[in-house]
PDB file of C-alpha atoms and ligand atoms in Angstrom:
ATOM      1  CA  MET I 224     122.658 -45.714  75.329  1.00 51.00           C
ATOM      2  CA  SER I 225     120.133 -43.012  74.600  1.00 51.00           C
ATOM      3  CA  SER I 226     120.924 -39.337  74.284  1.00 56.00           C
ATOM      4  CA  PRO I 227     119.102 -36.783  76.448  1.00 55.00           C
ATOM      5  CA  GLU I 228     117.173 -35.591  73.388  1.00 58.00           C
ATOM      6  CA  SER I 229     115.725 -39.047  72.788  1.00 52.00           C
ATOM      7  CA  VAL I 230     114.441 -39.547  76.336  1.00 65.00           C
ATOM      8  CA  ALA I 231     110.791 -38.601  76.686  1.00 73.00           C
ATOM      9  CA  SER I 232     109.363 -37.693  80.056  1.00 79.00           C
ATOM     10  CA  TYR I 233     107.501 -40.596  81.556  1.00 89.00           C
ATOM     11  CA  TYR I 234     104.949 -38.134  82.957  1.00 93.00           C
ATOM     12  CA  ARG I 235     103.752 -35.009  81.170  1.00 94.00           C
ATOM     13  CA  LEU I 236     104.303 -33.123  84.417  1.00 96.00           C
ATOM     14  CA  HIS I 237     105.918 -34.370  87.606  1.00 97.00           C
ATOM     15  CA  VAL I 238     105.184 -32.403  90.764  1.00 98.00           C
ATOM     16  CA  PHE I 239     107.309 -32.648  93.880  1.00 98.00           C
ATOM     17  CA  VAL I 240     105.754 -31.191  97.020  1.00 98.00           C
ATOM     18  CA  CYS I 241     108.171 -30.708  99.890  1.00 98.00           C
ATOM     19  CA  THR I 242     106.692 -32.278 103.014  1.00 98.00           C
ATOM     20  CA  HIS I 243     109.880 -32.249 105.044  1.00 97.00           C
ATOM     21  CA  GLN I 244     109.401 -31.827 108.790  1.00 96.00           C
ATOM     22  CA  ARG I 245     112.001 -30.714 111.283  1.00 94.00           C
ATOM     23  CA  PRO I 246     112.265 -31.514 114.983  1.00 92.00           C
ATOM     24  CA  ALA I 247     110.482 -28.969 117.192  1.00 89.00           C
ATOM     25  CA  GLU I 248     113.782 -27.908 118.773  1.00 92.00           C
ATOM     26  CA  GLU I 249     115.096 -26.649 115.427  1.00 90.00           C
ATOM     27  CA  ALA I 250     114.548 -22.963 114.782  1.00 89.00           C
ATOM     28  CA  ARG I 251     114.188 -23.503 111.037  1.00 90.00           C
ATOM     29  CA  ARG I 252     110.816 -24.889 110.025  1.00 92.00           C
ATOM     30  CA  GLY I 253     110.219 -27.359 107.245  1.00 96.00           C
ATOM     31  CA  CYS I 254     107.487 -27.140 104.636  1.00 97.00           C
ATOM     32  CA  GLY I 255     105.824 -30.094 106.334  1.00 96.00           C
ATOM     33  CA  ASP I 256     105.531 -27.998 109.491  1.00 96.00           C
ATOM     34  CA  ARG I 257     103.583 -25.427 107.489  1.00 95.00           C
ATOM     35  CA  GLY I 258     100.763 -27.550 106.090  1.00 94.00           C
ATOM     36  CA  SER I 259     102.306 -28.935 102.922  1.00 97.00           C
ATOM     37  CA  ALA I 260     101.150 -32.535 103.472  1.00 97.00           C
ATOM     38  CA  ALA I 261      97.501 -31.429 103.432  1.00 97.00           C
ATOM     39  CA  ALA I 262      98.193 -29.371 100.328  1.00 97.00           C
ATOM     40  CA  ARG I 263      99.813 -32.406  98.666  1.00 98.00           C
ATOM     41  CA  ASP I 264      96.852 -34.598  99.581  1.00 98.00           C
ATOM     42  CA  HIS I 265      94.447 -32.033  98.147  1.00 98.00           C
ATOM     43  CA  LEU I 266      96.502 -31.709  94.956  1.00 97.00           C
ATOM     44  CA  LYS I 267      96.606 -35.501  94.465  1.00 97.00           C
ATOM     45  CA  ARG I 268      92.885 -35.870  95.070  1.00 97.00           C
ATOM     46  CA  ARG I 269      91.895 -33.023  92.742  1.00 97.00           C
ATOM     47  CA  ALA I 270      94.293 -34.133  89.971  1.00 96.00           C
ATOM     48  CA  LYS I 271      92.695 -37.583  90.112  1.00 95.00           C
ATOM     49  CA  GLU I 272      89.168 -36.147  90.119  1.00 96.00           C
ATOM     50  CA  LEU I 273      90.023 -34.033  87.080  1.00 95.00           C
ATOM     51  CA  GLY I 274      91.466 -37.034  85.251  1.00 95.00           C
ATOM     52  CA  LEU I 275      95.001 -35.650  84.986  1.00 92.00           C
ATOM     53  CA  GLY I 276      96.467 -39.121  84.732  1.00 88.00           C
ATOM     54  CA  GLU I 277      99.570 -37.929  82.924  1.00 94.00           C
ATOM     55  CA  VAL I 278     100.489 -35.767  85.911  1.00 96.00           C
ATOM     56  CA  ARG I 279     102.290 -37.333  88.865  1.00 97.00           C
ATOM     57  CA  ILE I 280     102.236 -35.798  92.347  1.00 97.00           C
ATOM     58  CA  ASN I 281     104.959 -36.946  94.743  1.00 97.00           C
ATOM     59  CA  ASN I 282     106.252 -36.110  98.185  1.00 97.00           C
ATOM     60  CA  ALA I 283     109.711 -34.688  98.407  1.00 98.00           C
ATOM     61  CA  GLY I 284     112.144 -34.227 101.222  1.00 97.00           C
ATOM     62  CA  CYS I 285     113.763 -30.848 101.665  1.00 97.00           C
ATOM     63  CA  LEU I 286     114.230 -29.157  98.307  1.00 97.00           C
ATOM     64  CA  GLY I 287     116.674 -26.613  99.701  1.00 95.00           C
ATOM     65  CA  ARG I 288     114.391 -23.584  99.583  1.00 94.00           C
ATOM     66  CA  CYS I 289     113.053 -23.794 103.126  1.00 94.00           C
ATOM     67  CA  ALA I 290     113.013 -20.077 103.853  1.00 93.00           C
ATOM     68  CA  LEU I 291     110.625 -19.568 100.946  1.00 94.00           C
ATOM     69  CA  GLY I 292     108.337 -22.479 101.781  1.00 91.00           C
ATOM     70  CA  PRO I 293     106.143 -24.248 101.660  1.00 97.00           C
ATOM     71  CA  VAL I 294     107.293 -25.002  98.127  1.00 98.00           C
ATOM     72  CA  LEU I 295     106.714 -27.352  95.235  1.00 98.00           C
ATOM     73  CA  VAL I 296     108.434 -27.774  91.897  1.00 97.00           C
ATOM     74  CA  ILE I 297     107.029 -28.976  88.580  1.00 96.00           C
ATOM     75  CA  TYR I 298     109.223 -30.745  86.021  1.00 95.00           C
ATOM     76  CA  PRO I 299     110.114 -30.722  83.202  1.00 93.00           C
ATOM     77  CA  ASP I 300     109.061 -27.064  83.406  1.00 93.00           C
ATOM     78  CA  ALA I 301     111.375 -26.345  86.379  1.00 93.00           C
ATOM     79  CA  ALA I 302     108.640 -24.125  87.777  1.00 95.00           C
ATOM     80  CA  TRP I 303     109.108 -23.454  91.484  1.00 96.00           C
ATOM     81  CA  TYR I 304     106.096 -22.295  93.467  1.00 97.00           C
ATOM     82  CA  ARG I 305     105.386 -21.116  96.962  1.00 97.00           C
ATOM     83  CA  PHE I 306     101.866 -21.669  98.250  1.00 97.00           C
ATOM     84  CA  ASP I 307     100.070 -20.357 101.293  1.00 96.00           C
ATOM     85  CA  SER I 308      96.630 -21.867 100.930  1.00 96.00           C
ATOM     86  CA  ILE I 309      94.488 -24.495  99.270  1.00 97.00           C
ATOM     87  CA  ALA I 310      93.290 -21.717  96.976  1.00 97.00           C
ATOM     88  CA  ASP I 311      96.912 -21.300  95.797  1.00 97.00           C
ATOM     89  CA  ILE I 312      97.135 -25.051  95.166  1.00 98.00           C
ATOM     90  CA  ASP I 313      93.877 -24.957  93.205  1.00 98.00           C
ATOM     91  CA  GLU I 314      95.205 -22.100  91.072  1.00 98.00           C
ATOM     92  CA  ILE I 315      98.437 -24.027  90.314  1.00 97.00           C
ATOM     93  CA  LEU I 316      96.346 -27.088  89.516  1.00 97.00           C
ATOM     94  CA  ASP I 317      93.943 -25.262  87.229  1.00 96.00           C
ATOM     95  CA  ARG I 318      96.374 -23.011  85.430  1.00 96.00           C
ATOM     96  CA  HIS I 319      99.732 -24.813  85.353  1.00 96.00           C
ATOM     97  CA  LEU I 320      98.779 -28.483  85.456  1.00 96.00           C
ATOM     98  CA  GLY I 321      95.532 -28.028  83.588  1.00 95.00           C
ATOM     99  CA  ARG I 322      96.275 -25.317  81.041  1.00 94.00           C
ATOM    100  CA  GLY I 323     100.058 -25.078  80.921  1.00 94.00           C
ATOM    101  CA  GLU I 324     100.148 -21.504  82.206  1.00 95.00           C
ATOM    102  CA  ARG I 325     102.601 -20.336  84.841  1.00 95.00           C
ATOM    103  CA  VAL I 326     101.063 -18.703  87.903  1.00 95.00           C
ATOM    104  CA  GLU I 327     103.367 -15.715  88.000  1.00 95.00           C
ATOM    105  CA  ARG I 328     102.271 -14.405  91.390  1.00 95.00           C
ATOM    106  CA  LEU I 329     103.321 -17.669  93.102  1.00 96.00           C
ATOM    107  CA  LEU I 330     106.561 -18.376  91.203  1.00 96.00           C
ATOM    108  CA  LEU I 331     109.820 -18.195  93.130  1.00 93.00           C
ATOM    109  CA  ASP I 332     112.268 -15.820  91.554  1.00 76.00           C
ATOM    110  CA  GLY I 333     116.000 -16.022  91.290  1.00 55.00           C
ATOM    111  CA  PRO I 334     118.505 -18.818  91.058  1.00 51.00           C
ATOM    112  CA  VAL I 335     118.341 -21.860  93.256  1.00 51.00           C
ATOM    113  CA  THR I 336     120.874 -21.591  96.063  1.00 52.00           C
ATOM    114  CA  PRO I 337     121.397 -25.033  97.533  1.00 52.00           C
ATOM    115  CA  VAL I 338     121.250 -25.161 101.323  1.00 50.00           C
ATOM    116  CA  LEU I 339     123.802 -27.599 102.660  1.00 51.00           C
ATOM    117  CA  THR I 340     122.734 -29.470 105.734  1.00 50.00           C
ATOM    118  CA  ALA I 341     124.711 -31.795 107.908  1.00 45.00           C
TER     119      ALA I 341
HETATM  120  S1  LIG A 587     111.866 -28.022 104.154  1.00 79.85           S
HETATM  121 FE1  LIG A 587     110.855 -27.612 102.246  1.00 79.85          FE
HETATM  122  S2  LIG A 587     112.434 -26.798 101.011  1.00 79.85           S
HETATM  123 FE2  LIG A 587     113.437 -27.297 102.857  1.00 79.85          FE
END
């Protein structure tokens, strides 16, 4: 059995983009109802074009931060971002995924408060 210290990340960076959608009758909207799937597609395409093969972009269901969305999280950095536009996605791509810089203006602040859903 390996210890946590001996386990290397399979990917240099692993990005989870929430694309969760909610039924129209629900008052609370999901990130997927606010354009996150297009943002995910753009991020995947641009990461591939830039040759960031060590970066993995995945869909995620609800990440529990719906009110702040649309959101994505990057591990192992545990960097949570909100994005409002493709320009925001491009900035995260260029600075965080490309150069290892956090994009302070888009980071979510505060502790994660899990949202329990039935
Ligand atoms: S729907 Fe995206 S965090 Fe909940």
